[in-house]
Amino acid sequence: MDTEDGKRSHLLDPRELAAKTALPEKTVRSLLGGGSAPDDSVNDRVRARIKMLATTRLDRTRTRMSDLAAELHEQVGVSEYWARQVCDGKKVPSVELLHSLVDFFQVDGGEAFFTAPADEALNRVLLPVLRRLEGPESDPVLALMEKFGVRSADLRTDGSMTRDQLERVLGGVLRSVLPQKGDPDDEYQGHETPDRRPG
């Protein structure tokens, strides 16, 4: 296997993708193979993904559920009992708590991380990977986005950009498509637009 194939297989590793999406690895493998995800309700998704994130965090930090519940209580203000119920996947959090869990678990995509169907959740993670594999040099728009640090083509969903950053990106786009002053291709540069009204 050459280096490029190795790189691709690493980036499309079902275990890694499962960790990034909080989806079961079996579901990721099925979707990558062209299959479909099991039918589930939005409540099922929320409970399962929170439980997956909690379990992963406990494994990584080598702590207990009581520690995680105490941390949630401290940071979010929910009772330790309710935190355990939510992190065990037994209870569905309120919208307010779900919003707080986005920050607590540091997930991308806001509340949709927890509520999106499995195929949408996987696509959200795969699109940036596929763009990296494709390489910005093959697409001038992607190259421009890469230059200005834009991670998503849909700027409305990329809440990490400040107004100044967005203005710089748009300025770069406009500079790349509009003729510059003194450009010989701009036949009306420095001239009045001819009056086309009948004389």
Short mmCIF file of C-alpha atoms in Angstrom, two decimals:
data_model
loop_
_atom_site.label_atom_id
_atom_site.label_comp_id
_atom_site.label_asym_id
_atom_site.label_seq_id
_atom_site.Cartn_x
_atom_site.Cartn_y
_atom_site.Cartn_z
CA MET A 1 0.00 0.00 0.00
CA ASP A 2 1.52 3.32 -1.02
CA THR A 3 1.71 6.35 1.23
CA GLU A 4 -1.32 8.11 -0.31
CA ASP A 5 -3.51 5.02 0.09
CA GLY A 6 -2.27 4.63 3.66
CA LYS A 7 -3.11 8.25 4.37
CA ARG A 8 -6.60 7.83 2.91
CA SER A 9 -7.32 4.64 4.79
CA HIS A 10 -6.20 6.32 8.03
CA LEU A 11 -8.45 9.35 7.41
CA LEU A 12 -11.38 7.06 6.57
CA ASP A 13 -10.76 4.69 9.47
CA PRO A 14 -14.22 3.65 10.79
CA ARG A 15 -12.96 3.64 14.38
CA GLU A 16 -11.68 7.22 14.10
CA LEU A 17 -14.86 8.36 12.35
CA ALA A 18 -16.98 6.67 15.01
CA ALA A 19 -15.07 8.56 17.70
CA LYS A 20 -15.53 11.89 15.91
CA THR A 21 -19.25 11.37 15.33
CA ALA A 22 -20.17 9.45 18.51
CA LEU A 23 -21.76 6.84 16.23
CA PRO A 24 -21.33 3.09 16.69
CA GLU A 25 -18.46 1.78 14.57
CA LYS A 26 -20.84 -0.77 13.03
CA THR A 27 -23.07 2.07 11.78
CA VAL A 28 -20.07 3.94 10.33
CA ARG A 29 -18.90 0.81 8.49
CA SER A 30 -22.40 0.26 7.11
CA LEU A 31 -22.65 3.86 5.86
CA LEU A 32 -19.16 3.81 4.33
CA GLY A 33 -20.12 0.60 2.53
CA GLY A 34 -23.21 2.21 1.01
CA GLY A 35 -25.63 0.77 3.56
CA SER A 36 -28.06 2.60 5.75
CA ALA A 37 -28.15 3.36 9.45
CA PRO A 38 -30.71 1.72 11.71
CA ASP A 39 -33.92 3.69 12.15
CA ASP A 40 -33.91 5.65 15.37
CA SER A 41 -35.75 8.54 16.94
CA VAL A 42 -34.10 11.86 17.72
CA ASN A 43 -34.30 10.98 21.44
CA ASP A 44 -32.50 7.68 20.77
CA ARG A 45 -29.73 9.56 18.93
CA VAL A 46 -29.28 12.11 21.68
CA ARG A 47 -29.11 9.49 24.43
CA ALA A 48 -26.74 7.21 22.49
CA ARG A 49 -24.32 9.97 21.46
CA ILE A 50 -24.11 11.49 24.94
CA LYS A 51 -23.49 8.03 26.38
CA MET A 52 -20.77 7.39 23.77
CA LEU A 53 -19.06 10.72 24.55
CA ALA A 54 -19.30 10.10 28.30
CA THR A 55 -17.88 6.57 28.00
CA THR A 56 -15.04 7.78 25.77
CA ARG A 57 -14.21 10.57 28.22
CA LEU A 58 -14.24 8.19 31.20
CA ASP A 59 -11.92 5.77 29.37
CA ARG A 60 -9.57 8.57 28.34
CA THR A 61 -9.41 10.22 31.77
CA ARG A 62 -9.59 6.96 33.75
CA THR A 63 -12.26 8.44 35.98
CA ARG A 64 -15.64 7.21 37.21
CA MET A 65 -19.16 8.27 36.30
CA SER A 66 -19.50 9.95 39.69
CA ASP A 67 -16.50 12.17 38.80
CA LEU A 68 -18.05 13.09 35.46
CA ALA A 69 -21.40 13.82 37.13
CA ALA A 70 -19.67 16.05 39.68
CA GLU A 71 -17.85 17.91 36.90
CA LEU A 72 -21.10 18.46 35.01
CA HIS A 73 -22.77 19.64 38.21
CA GLU A 74 -19.93 22.11 38.79
CA GLN A 75 -19.76 23.47 35.22
CA VAL A 76 -23.38 23.30 34.10
CA GLY A 77 -25.36 23.41 37.33
CA VAL A 78 -27.39 20.25 36.76
CA SER A 79 -27.78 17.86 39.71
CA GLU A 80 -25.28 15.03 39.91
CA TYR A 81 -28.12 12.50 39.82
CA TRP A 82 -29.55 13.97 36.61
CA ALA A 83 -26.05 14.24 35.09
CA ARG A 84 -25.52 10.50 35.71
CA GLN A 85 -28.90 9.66 34.17
CA VAL A 86 -28.13 11.71 31.05
CA CYS A 87 -24.54 10.45 30.68
CA ASP A 88 -25.69 6.84 31.12
CA GLY A 89 -28.11 7.34 28.21
CA LYS A 90 -31.13 6.77 30.43
CA LYS A 91 -32.64 10.25 30.17
CA VAL A 92 -32.96 12.85 27.41
CA PRO A 93 -31.54 16.26 28.41
CA SER A 94 -33.51 19.47 28.11
CA VAL A 95 -32.68 21.76 25.19
CA GLU A 96 -30.81 24.04 27.61
CA LEU A 97 -28.72 21.17 28.97
CA LEU A 98 -28.07 19.85 25.45
CA HIS A 99 -26.76 23.29 24.53
CA SER A 100 -24.44 23.19 27.55
CA LEU A 101 -23.24 19.68 26.63
CA VAL A 102 -22.00 21.01 23.27
CA ASP A 103 -19.47 23.14 25.17
CA PHE A 104 -18.82 20.59 27.89
CA PHE A 105 -17.87 17.82 25.44
CA GLN A 106 -16.38 20.34 22.95
CA VAL A 107 -18.20 18.94 19.93
CA ASP A 108 -18.46 20.56 16.50
CA GLY A 109 -21.80 21.28 14.90
CA GLY A 110 -23.76 22.52 17.89
CA GLU A 111 -26.83 20.64 19.05
CA ALA A 112 -27.04 18.98 15.61
CA PHE A 113 -24.04 16.86 16.68
CA PHE A 114 -26.46 15.03 18.96
CA THR A 115 -29.66 15.22 16.91
CA ALA A 116 -28.64 14.72 13.26
CA PRO A 117 -29.37 11.38 11.59
CA ALA A 118 -26.33 9.11 11.33
CA ASP A 119 -25.71 9.78 7.62
CA GLU A 120 -25.71 13.56 8.18
CA ALA A 121 -23.44 13.20 11.22
CA LEU A 122 -20.95 11.16 9.19
CA ASN A 123 -21.11 13.57 6.23
CA ARG A 124 -20.30 16.50 8.53
CA VAL A 125 -17.05 14.79 9.50
CA LEU A 126 -16.25 13.38 6.05
CA LEU A 127 -16.60 16.57 4.01
CA PRO A 128 -13.51 18.29 5.46
CA VAL A 129 -11.55 15.01 5.10
CA LEU A 130 -12.55 14.70 1.45
CA ARG A 131 -11.63 18.34 0.82
CA ARG A 132 -8.18 17.73 2.30
CA LEU A 133 -7.72 14.61 0.16
CA GLU A 134 -8.83 16.51 -2.93
CA GLY A 135 -6.35 19.28 -2.17
CA PRO A 136 -7.09 22.99 -2.45
CA GLU A 137 -4.78 23.36 -5.46
CA SER A 138 -7.37 21.59 -7.64
CA ASP A 139 -10.07 24.14 -6.87
CA PRO A 140 -9.34 27.89 -6.77
CA VAL A 141 -12.25 28.55 -4.39
CA LEU A 142 -10.98 25.90 -1.96
CA ALA A 143 -7.47 27.33 -2.30
CA LEU A 144 -8.78 30.79 -1.43
CA MET A 145 -10.78 29.39 1.48
CA GLU A 146 -7.69 27.53 2.71
CA LYS A 147 -5.59 30.70 2.42
CA PHE A 148 -8.02 32.65 4.58
CA GLY A 149 -8.65 29.82 7.03
CA VAL A 150 -12.27 29.10 6.10
CA ARG A 151 -13.24 25.60 7.18
CA SER A 152 -16.72 25.49 5.67
CA ALA A 153 -18.18 26.67 2.39
CA ASP A 154 -21.41 27.54 4.20
CA LEU A 155 -20.28 30.60 6.13
CA ARG A 156 -23.62 30.77 7.97
CA THR A 157 -22.78 27.57 9.86
CA ASP A 158 -19.17 28.47 10.58
CA GLY A 159 -19.66 30.41 13.81
CA SER A 160 -15.92 30.53 14.50
CA MET A 161 -15.31 33.44 12.10
CA THR A 162 -15.29 36.98 13.41
CA ARG A 163 -16.72 39.83 11.36
CA ASP A 164 -13.19 41.02 10.45
CA GLN A 165 -12.20 37.53 9.30
CA LEU A 166 -15.33 37.26 7.17
CA GLU A 167 -14.64 40.69 5.64
CA ARG A 168 -11.07 39.62 4.80
CA VAL A 169 -12.32 36.44 3.16
CA LEU A 170 -14.92 38.28 1.11
CA GLY A 171 -12.36 40.94 0.23
CA GLY A 172 -10.02 38.23 -1.00
CA VAL A 173 -12.76 36.71 -3.10
CA LEU A 174 -13.64 40.06 -4.64
CA ARG A 175 -9.98 40.93 -5.32
CA SER A 176 -9.55 37.59 -7.06
CA VAL A 177 -12.50 38.07 -9.43
CA LEU A 178 -12.67 41.83 -10.02
CA PRO A 179 -10.19 43.62 -12.31
CA GLN A 180 -7.50 45.61 -10.52
CA LYS A 181 -6.99 49.34 -11.15
CA GLY A 182 -4.99 49.84 -14.30
CA ASP A 183 -5.88 46.38 -15.60
CA PRO A 184 -5.71 46.59 -19.42
CA ASP A 185 -8.56 44.07 -19.63
CA ASP A 186 -10.88 46.58 -18.01
CA GLU A 187 -11.81 48.71 -21.01
CA TYR A 188 -13.80 51.22 -18.95
CA GLN A 189 -11.24 51.63 -16.16
CA GLY A 190 -10.93 55.35 -15.47
CA HIS A 191 -13.52 56.26 -18.14
CA GLU A 192 -17.12 57.25 -17.85
CA THR A 193 -19.58 54.62 -18.96
CA PRO A 194 -20.78 55.66 -22.43
CA ASP A 195 -24.21 57.24 -22.50
CA ARG A 196 -26.32 54.78 -24.48
CA ARG A 197 -29.45 56.95 -24.57
CA PRO A 198 -30.59 57.89 -28.08
CA GLY A 199 -29.39 61.38 -28.99
#
